[in-house]
Coordinates of N, CA and C in Angstrom, one line a residue:
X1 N -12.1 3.6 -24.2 CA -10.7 3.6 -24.4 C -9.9 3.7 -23.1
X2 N -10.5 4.4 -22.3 CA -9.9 4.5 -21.0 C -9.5 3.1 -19.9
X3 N -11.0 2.9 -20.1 CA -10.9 1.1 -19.4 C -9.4 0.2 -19.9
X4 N -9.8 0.4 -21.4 CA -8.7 -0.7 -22.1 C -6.8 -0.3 -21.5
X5 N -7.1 1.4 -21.4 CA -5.8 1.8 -21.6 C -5.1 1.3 -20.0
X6 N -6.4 1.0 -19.0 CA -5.7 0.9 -17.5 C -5.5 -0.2 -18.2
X7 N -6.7 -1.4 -18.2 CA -5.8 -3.2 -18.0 C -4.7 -3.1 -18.5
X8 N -4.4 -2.0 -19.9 CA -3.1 -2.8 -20.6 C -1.9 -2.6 -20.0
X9 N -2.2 -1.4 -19.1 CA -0.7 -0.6 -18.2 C -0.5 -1.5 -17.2
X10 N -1.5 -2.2 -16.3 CA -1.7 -2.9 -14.9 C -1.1 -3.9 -15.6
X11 N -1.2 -4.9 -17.0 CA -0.8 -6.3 -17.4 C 0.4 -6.3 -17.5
X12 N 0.8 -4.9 -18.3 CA 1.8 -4.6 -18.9 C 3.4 -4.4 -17.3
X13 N 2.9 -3.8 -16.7 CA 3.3 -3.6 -15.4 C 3.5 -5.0 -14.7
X14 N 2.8 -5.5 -14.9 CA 2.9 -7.1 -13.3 C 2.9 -7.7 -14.3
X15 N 3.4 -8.2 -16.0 CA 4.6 -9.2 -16.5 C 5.9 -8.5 -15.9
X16 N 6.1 -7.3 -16.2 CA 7.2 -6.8 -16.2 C 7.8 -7.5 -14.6
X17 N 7.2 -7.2 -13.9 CA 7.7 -7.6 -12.6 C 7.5 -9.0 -12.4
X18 N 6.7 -9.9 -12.7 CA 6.6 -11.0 -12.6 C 7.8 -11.7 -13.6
X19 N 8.5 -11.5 -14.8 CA 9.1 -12.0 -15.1 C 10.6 -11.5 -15.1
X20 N 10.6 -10.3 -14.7 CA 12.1 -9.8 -14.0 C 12.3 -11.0 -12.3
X21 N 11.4 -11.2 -11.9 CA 11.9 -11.9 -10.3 C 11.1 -12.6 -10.2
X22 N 11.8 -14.2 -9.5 CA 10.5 -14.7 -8.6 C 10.6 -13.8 -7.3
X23 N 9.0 -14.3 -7.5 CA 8.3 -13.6 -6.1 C 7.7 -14.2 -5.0
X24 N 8.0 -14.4 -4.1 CA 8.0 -12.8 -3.2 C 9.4 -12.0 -3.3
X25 N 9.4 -11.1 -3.3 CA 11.2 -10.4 -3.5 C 11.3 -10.7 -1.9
X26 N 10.7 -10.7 -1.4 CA 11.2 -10.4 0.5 C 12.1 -11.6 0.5
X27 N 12.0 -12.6 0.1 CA 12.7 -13.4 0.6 C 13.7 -14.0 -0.2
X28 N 14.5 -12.9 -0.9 CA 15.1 -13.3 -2.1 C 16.7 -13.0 -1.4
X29 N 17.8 -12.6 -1.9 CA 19.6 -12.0 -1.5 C 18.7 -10.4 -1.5
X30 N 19.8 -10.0 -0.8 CA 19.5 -8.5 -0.7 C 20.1 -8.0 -2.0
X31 N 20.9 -8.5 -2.8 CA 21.2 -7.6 -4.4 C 20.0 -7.6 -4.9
X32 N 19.2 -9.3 -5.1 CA 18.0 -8.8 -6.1 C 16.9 -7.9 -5.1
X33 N 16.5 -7.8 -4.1 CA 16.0 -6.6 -3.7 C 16.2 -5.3 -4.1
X34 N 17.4 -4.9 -3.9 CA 18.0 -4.1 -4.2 C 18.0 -3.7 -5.8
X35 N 18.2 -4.9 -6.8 CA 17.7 -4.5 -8.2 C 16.3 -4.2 -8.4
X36 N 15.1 -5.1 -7.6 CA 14.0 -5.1 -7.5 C 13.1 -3.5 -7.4
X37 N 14.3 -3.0 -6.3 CA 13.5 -1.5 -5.2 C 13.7 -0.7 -6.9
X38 N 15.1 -0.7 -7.5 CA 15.6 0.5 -8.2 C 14.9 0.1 -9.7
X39 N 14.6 -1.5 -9.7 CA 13.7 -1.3 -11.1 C 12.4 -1.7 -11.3
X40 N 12.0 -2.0 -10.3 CA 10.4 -2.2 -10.4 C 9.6 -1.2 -9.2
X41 N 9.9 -1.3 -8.3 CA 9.4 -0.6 -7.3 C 9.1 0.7 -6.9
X42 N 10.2 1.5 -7.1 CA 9.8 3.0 -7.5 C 9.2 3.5 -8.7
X43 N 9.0 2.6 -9.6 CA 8.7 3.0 -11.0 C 7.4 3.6 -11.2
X44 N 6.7 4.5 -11.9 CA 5.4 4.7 -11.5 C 4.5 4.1 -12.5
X45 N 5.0 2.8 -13.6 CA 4.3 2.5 -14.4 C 3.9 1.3 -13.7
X46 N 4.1 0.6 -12.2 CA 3.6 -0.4 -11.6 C 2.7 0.1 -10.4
X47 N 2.7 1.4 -10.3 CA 1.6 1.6 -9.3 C 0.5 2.7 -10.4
X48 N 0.4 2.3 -11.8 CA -0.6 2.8 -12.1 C -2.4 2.2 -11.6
X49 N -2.2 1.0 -11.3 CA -3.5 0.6 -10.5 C -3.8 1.3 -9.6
X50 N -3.3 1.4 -8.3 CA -3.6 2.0 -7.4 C -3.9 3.7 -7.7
X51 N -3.0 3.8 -8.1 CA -3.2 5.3 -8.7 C -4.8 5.5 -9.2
X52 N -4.9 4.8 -9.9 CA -6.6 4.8 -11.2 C -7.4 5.1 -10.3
X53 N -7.5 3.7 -9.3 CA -8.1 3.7 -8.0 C -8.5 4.9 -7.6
X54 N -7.6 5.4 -7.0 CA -7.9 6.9 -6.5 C -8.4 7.9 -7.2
X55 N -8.0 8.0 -8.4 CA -8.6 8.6 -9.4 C -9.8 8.1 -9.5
X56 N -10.5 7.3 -10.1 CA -12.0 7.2 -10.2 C -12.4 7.2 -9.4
X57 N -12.1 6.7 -7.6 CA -12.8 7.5 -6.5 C -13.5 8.4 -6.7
X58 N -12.2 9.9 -6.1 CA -12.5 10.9 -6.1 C -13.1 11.8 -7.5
X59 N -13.0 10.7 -8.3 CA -14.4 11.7 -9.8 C -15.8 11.2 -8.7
X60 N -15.9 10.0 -8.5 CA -17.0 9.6 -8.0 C -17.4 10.7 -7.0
X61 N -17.0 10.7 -5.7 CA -17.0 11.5 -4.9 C -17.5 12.4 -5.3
X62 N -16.8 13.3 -5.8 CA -16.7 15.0 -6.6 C -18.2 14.7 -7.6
X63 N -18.3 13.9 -8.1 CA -19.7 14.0 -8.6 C -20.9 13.4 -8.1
X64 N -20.6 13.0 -6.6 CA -22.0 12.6 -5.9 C -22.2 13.6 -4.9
X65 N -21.0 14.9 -4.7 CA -20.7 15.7 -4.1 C -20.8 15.4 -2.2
X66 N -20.5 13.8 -2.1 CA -20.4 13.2 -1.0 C -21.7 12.9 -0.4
X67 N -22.7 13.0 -0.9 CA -23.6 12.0 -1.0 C -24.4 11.3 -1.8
X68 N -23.9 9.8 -1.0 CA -24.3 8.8 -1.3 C -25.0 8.1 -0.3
X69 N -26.5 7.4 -0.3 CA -27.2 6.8 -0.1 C -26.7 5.1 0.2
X70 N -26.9 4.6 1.1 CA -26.5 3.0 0.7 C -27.3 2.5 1.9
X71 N -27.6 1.2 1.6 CA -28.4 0.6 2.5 C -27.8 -0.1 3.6
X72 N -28.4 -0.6 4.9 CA -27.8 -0.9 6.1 C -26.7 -2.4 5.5
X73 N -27.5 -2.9 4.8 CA -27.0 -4.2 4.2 C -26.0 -4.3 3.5
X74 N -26.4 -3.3 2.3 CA -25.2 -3.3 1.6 C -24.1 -2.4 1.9
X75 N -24.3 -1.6 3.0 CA -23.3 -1.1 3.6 C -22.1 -1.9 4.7
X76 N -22.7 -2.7 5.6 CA -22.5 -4.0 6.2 C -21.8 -5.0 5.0
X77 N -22.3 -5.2 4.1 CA -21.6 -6.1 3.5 C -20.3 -5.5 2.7
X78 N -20.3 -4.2 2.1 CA -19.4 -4.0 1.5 C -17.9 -3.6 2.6
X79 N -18.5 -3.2 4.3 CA -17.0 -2.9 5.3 C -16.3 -4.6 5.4
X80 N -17.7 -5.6 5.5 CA -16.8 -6.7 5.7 C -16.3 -7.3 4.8
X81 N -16.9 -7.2 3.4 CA -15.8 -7.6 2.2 C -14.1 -7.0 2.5
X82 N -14.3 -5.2 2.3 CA -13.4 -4.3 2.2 C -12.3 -5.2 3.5
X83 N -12.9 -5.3 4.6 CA -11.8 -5.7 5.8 C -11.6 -7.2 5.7
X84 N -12.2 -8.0 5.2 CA -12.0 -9.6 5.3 C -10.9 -9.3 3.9
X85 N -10.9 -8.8 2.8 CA -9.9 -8.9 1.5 C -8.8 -8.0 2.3
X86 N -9.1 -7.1 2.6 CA -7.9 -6.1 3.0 C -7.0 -7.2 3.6
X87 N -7.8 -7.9 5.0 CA -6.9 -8.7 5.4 C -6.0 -9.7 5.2
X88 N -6.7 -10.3 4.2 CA -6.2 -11.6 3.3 C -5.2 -10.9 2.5
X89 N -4.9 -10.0 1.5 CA -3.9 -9.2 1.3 C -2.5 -9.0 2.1
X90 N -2.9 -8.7 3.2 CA -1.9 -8.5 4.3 C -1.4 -9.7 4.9
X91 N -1.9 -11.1 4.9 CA -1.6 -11.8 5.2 C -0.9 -13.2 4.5
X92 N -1.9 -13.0 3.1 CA -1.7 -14.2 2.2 C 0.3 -14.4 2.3
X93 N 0.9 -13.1 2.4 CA 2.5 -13.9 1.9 C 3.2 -14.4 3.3
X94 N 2.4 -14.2 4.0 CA 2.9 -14.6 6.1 C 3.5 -16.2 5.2
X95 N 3.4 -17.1 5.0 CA 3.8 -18.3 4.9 C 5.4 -17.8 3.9
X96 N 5.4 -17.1 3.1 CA 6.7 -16.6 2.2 C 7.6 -15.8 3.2
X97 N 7.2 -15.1 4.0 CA 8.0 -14.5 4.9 C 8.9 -15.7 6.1
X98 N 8.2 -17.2 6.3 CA 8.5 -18.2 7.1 C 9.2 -18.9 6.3
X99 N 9.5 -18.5 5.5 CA 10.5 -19.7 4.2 C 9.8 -20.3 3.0
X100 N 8.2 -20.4 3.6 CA 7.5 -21.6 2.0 C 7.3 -20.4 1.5
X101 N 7.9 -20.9 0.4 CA 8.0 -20.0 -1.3 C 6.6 -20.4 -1.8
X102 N 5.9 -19.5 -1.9 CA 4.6 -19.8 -2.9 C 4.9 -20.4 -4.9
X103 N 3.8 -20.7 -4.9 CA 4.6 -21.4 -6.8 C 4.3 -20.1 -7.8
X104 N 5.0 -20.1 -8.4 CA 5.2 -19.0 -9.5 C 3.7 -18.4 -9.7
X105 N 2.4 -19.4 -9.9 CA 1.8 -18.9 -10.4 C 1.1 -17.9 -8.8
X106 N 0.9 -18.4 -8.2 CA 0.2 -18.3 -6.6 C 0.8 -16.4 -7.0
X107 N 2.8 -16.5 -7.1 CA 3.1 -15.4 -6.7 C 3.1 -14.7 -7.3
X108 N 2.9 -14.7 -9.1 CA 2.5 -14.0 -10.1 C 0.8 -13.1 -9.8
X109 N 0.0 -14.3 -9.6 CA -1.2 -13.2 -9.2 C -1.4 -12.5 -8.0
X110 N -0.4 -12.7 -7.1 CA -0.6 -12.1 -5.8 C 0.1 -10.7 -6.0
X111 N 1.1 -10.7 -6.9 CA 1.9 -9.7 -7.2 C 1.0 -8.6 -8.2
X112 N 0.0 -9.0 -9.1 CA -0.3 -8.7 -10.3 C -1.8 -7.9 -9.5
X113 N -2.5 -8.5 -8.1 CA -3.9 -8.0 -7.7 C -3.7 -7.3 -6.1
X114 N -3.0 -7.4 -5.8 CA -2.5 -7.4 -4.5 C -2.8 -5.9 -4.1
X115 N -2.0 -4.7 -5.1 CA -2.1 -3.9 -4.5 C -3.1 -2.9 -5.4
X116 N -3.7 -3.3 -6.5 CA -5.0 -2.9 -6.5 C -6.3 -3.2 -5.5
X117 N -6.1 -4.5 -5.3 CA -7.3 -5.1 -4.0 C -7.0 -3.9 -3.0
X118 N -5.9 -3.9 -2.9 CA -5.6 -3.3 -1.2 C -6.4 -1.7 -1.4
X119 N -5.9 -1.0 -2.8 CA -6.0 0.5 -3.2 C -7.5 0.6 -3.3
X120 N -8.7 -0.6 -3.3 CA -9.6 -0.7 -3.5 C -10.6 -0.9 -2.4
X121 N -9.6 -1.7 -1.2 CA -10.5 -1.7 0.3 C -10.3 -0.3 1.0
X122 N -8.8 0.4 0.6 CA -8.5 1.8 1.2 C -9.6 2.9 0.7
X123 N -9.7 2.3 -0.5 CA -10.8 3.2 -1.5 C -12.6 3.3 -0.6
X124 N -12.5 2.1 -0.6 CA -14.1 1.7 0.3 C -14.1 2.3 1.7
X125 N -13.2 2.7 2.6 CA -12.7 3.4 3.3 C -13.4 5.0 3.5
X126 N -12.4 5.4 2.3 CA -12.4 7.2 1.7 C -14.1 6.8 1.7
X127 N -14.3 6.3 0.8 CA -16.0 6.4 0.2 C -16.5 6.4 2.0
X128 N -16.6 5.5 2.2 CA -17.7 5.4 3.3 C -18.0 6.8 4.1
X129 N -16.7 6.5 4.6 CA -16.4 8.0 5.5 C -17.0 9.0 4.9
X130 N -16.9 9.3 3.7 CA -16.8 10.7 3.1 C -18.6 10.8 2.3
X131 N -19.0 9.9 2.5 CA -20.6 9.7 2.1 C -21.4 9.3 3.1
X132 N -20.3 9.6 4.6 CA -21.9 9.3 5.8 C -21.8 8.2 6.3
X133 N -21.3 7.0 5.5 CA -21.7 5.5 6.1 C -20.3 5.0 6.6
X134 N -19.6 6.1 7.4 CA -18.6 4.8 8.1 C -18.5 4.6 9.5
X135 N -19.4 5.6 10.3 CA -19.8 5.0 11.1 C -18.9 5.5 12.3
X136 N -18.4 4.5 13.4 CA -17.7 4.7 14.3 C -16.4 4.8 13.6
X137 N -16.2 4.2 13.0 CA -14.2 4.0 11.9 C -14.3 5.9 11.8
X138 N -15.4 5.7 10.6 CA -15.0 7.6 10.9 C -15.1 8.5 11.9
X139 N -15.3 8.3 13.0 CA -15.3 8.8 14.2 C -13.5 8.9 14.3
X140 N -13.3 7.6 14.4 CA -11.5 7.8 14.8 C -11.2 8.2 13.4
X141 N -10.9 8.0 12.5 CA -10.6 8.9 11.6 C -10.2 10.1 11.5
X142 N -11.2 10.6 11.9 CA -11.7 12.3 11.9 C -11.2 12.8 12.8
X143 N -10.3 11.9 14.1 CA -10.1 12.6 15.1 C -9.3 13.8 15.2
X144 N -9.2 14.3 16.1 CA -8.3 15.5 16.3 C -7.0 15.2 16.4
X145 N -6.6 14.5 17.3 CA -5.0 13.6 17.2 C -4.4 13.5 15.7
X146 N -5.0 13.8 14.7 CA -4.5 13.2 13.4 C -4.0 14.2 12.5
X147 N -4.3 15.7 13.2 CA -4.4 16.7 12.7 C -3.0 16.8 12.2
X148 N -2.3 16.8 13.1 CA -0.5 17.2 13.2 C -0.1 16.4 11.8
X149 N -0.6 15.1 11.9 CA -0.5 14.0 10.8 C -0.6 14.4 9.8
X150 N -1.6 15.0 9.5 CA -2.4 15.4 8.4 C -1.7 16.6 7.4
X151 N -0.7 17.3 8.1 CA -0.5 18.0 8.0 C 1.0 18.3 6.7
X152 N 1.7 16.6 7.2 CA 2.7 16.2 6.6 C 2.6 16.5 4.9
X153 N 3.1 16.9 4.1 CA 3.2 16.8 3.0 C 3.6 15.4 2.3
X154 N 3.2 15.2 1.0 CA 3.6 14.0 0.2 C 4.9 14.0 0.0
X155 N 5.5 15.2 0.0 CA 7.2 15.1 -0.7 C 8.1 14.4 1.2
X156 N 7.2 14.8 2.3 CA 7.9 14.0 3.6 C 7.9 12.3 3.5
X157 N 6.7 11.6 2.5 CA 6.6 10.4 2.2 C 8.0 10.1 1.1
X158 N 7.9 11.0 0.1 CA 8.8 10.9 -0.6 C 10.3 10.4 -0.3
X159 N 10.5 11.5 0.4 CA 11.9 11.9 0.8 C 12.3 10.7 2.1
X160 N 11.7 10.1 2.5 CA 11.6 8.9 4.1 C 12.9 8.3 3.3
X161 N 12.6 7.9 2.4 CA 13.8 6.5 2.0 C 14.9 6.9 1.7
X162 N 15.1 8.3 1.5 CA 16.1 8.5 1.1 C 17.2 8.8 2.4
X163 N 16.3 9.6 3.2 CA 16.9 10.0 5.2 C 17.4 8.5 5.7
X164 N 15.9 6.8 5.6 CA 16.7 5.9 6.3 C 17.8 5.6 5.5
X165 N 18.0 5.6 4.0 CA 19.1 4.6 3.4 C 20.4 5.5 4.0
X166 N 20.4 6.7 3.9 CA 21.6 7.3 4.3 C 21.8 7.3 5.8
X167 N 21.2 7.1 6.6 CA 21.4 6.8 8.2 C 22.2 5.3 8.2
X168 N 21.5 4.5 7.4 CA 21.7 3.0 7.2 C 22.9 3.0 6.6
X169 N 23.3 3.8 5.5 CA 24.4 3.4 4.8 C 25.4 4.3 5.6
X170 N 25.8 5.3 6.3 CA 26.6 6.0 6.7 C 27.0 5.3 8.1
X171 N 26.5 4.0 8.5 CA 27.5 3.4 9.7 C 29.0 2.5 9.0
X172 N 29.7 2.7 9.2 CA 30.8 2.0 9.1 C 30.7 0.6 9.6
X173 N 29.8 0.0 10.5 CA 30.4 -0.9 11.3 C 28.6 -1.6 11.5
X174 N 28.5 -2.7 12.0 CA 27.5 -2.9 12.4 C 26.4 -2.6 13.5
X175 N 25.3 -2.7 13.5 CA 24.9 -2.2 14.6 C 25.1 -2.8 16.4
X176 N 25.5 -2.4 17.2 CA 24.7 -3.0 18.5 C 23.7 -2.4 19.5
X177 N 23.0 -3.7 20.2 CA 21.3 -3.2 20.2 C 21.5 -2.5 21.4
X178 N 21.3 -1.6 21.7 CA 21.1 -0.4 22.9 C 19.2 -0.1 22.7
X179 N 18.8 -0.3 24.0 CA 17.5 0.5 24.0 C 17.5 2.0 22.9
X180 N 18.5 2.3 23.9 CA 18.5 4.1 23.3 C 18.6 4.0 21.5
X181 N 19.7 3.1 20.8 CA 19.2 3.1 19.6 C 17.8 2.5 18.9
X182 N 17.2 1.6 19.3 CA 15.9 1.5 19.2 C 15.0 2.2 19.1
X183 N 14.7 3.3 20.2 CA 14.1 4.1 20.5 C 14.4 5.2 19.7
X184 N 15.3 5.8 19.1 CA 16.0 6.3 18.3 C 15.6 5.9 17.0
X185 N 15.6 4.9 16.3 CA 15.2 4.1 14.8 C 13.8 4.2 15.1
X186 N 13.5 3.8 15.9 CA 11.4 4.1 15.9 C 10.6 5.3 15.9
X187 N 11.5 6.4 16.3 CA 11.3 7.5 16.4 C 11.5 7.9 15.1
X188 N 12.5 7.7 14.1 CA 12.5 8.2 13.0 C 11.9 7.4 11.8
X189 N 11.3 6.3 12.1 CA 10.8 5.5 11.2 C 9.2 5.9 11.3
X190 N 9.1 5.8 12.6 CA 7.4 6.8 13.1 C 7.4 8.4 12.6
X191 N 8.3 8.7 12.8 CA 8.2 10.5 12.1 C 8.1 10.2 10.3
X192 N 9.0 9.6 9.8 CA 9.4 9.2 8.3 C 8.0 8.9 7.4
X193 N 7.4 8.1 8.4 CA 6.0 7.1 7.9 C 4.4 8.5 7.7

């Protein structure tokens, strides 16, 4: 029941967004973005994939109690799947961001697997690390530098969009480019993130 109850939420979720917009939204007027962020985007019935994701992880995890056994091969093969998809993910809409509009259907299933794939190479990630097998990646990982990072609460992720849109919406006037304001927007978009 469980299996059936994700597909139907994930299906149910990316029509919804697939037939409210063409997609890619990035390259759409800023109103339909703008309708896009407040009706599809924040919604939490389109990131129930990702969500699952993490959830059946960490049952996994929690019940192999972080160890897991895997062989040099199939360990090898599953980092360069996880980074060759991860990549393709991150890159497949680079042509939509240059103007060529992908075809409805291209951007229907890029919209509909996209950020499951991605919640699934992050996933392969958590696993490795957290079962032994990630190697030097979990070296930097693990570092000490990350600590401060680590530290952040989920409600600081939360709350980011709300600090830029009001920085953003509270100028009167347009911007002009000064180092100093650059340096200034990076700094708070780096603290925000």
């Amino acid at each position: 029941m469980g299996r059936n109850n994700f597909y139907s939420c994930q299906y149910t979720s990316d029509e919804i967004e697939s037939a409210f917009l063409q997609l890619p939204v990035i390259c759409r007027p800023l109103n339909v973005m703008n309708e896009y962020y407040g009706k599809i985007y924040i919604k939490p019935y389109c990131r129930v994939g990702p969500y699952l994701v993490g959830i059946a992880l960490g049952y996994i995890i929690h019940s192999s109690n972080g160890k897991f056994k895997i062989s040099k091969t199939r360990n090898f093969s599953c980092w360069f799947c996880a980074i060759s998809i991860g990549v393709a993910v991150l890159l497949a809409m680079s042509p939509a961001n240059n103007g060529t509009l992908p075809s409805d259907a291209v951007a229907a299933v890029y919209s509909a697997s996209s950020r499951i794939i991605w919640a699934a190479c992050l996933g392969w990630v958590t696993f490795a690390c957290v079962s032994g097998n990630g190697g030097f990646i979990n070296s930097i990982l693990s570092s000490k530098i990350f600590i401060p990072l680590s530290r952040l609460s989920y409600s600081a992720y939360l709350i980011h969009p709300i600090v830029i849109a009001a920085f953003y919406g509270s100028r009167e006037s347009a911007f002009d480019f000064s180092h100093y304001l650059m340096v200034w927007i990076y700094q708070q978009k780096f603290m925000s993130f």
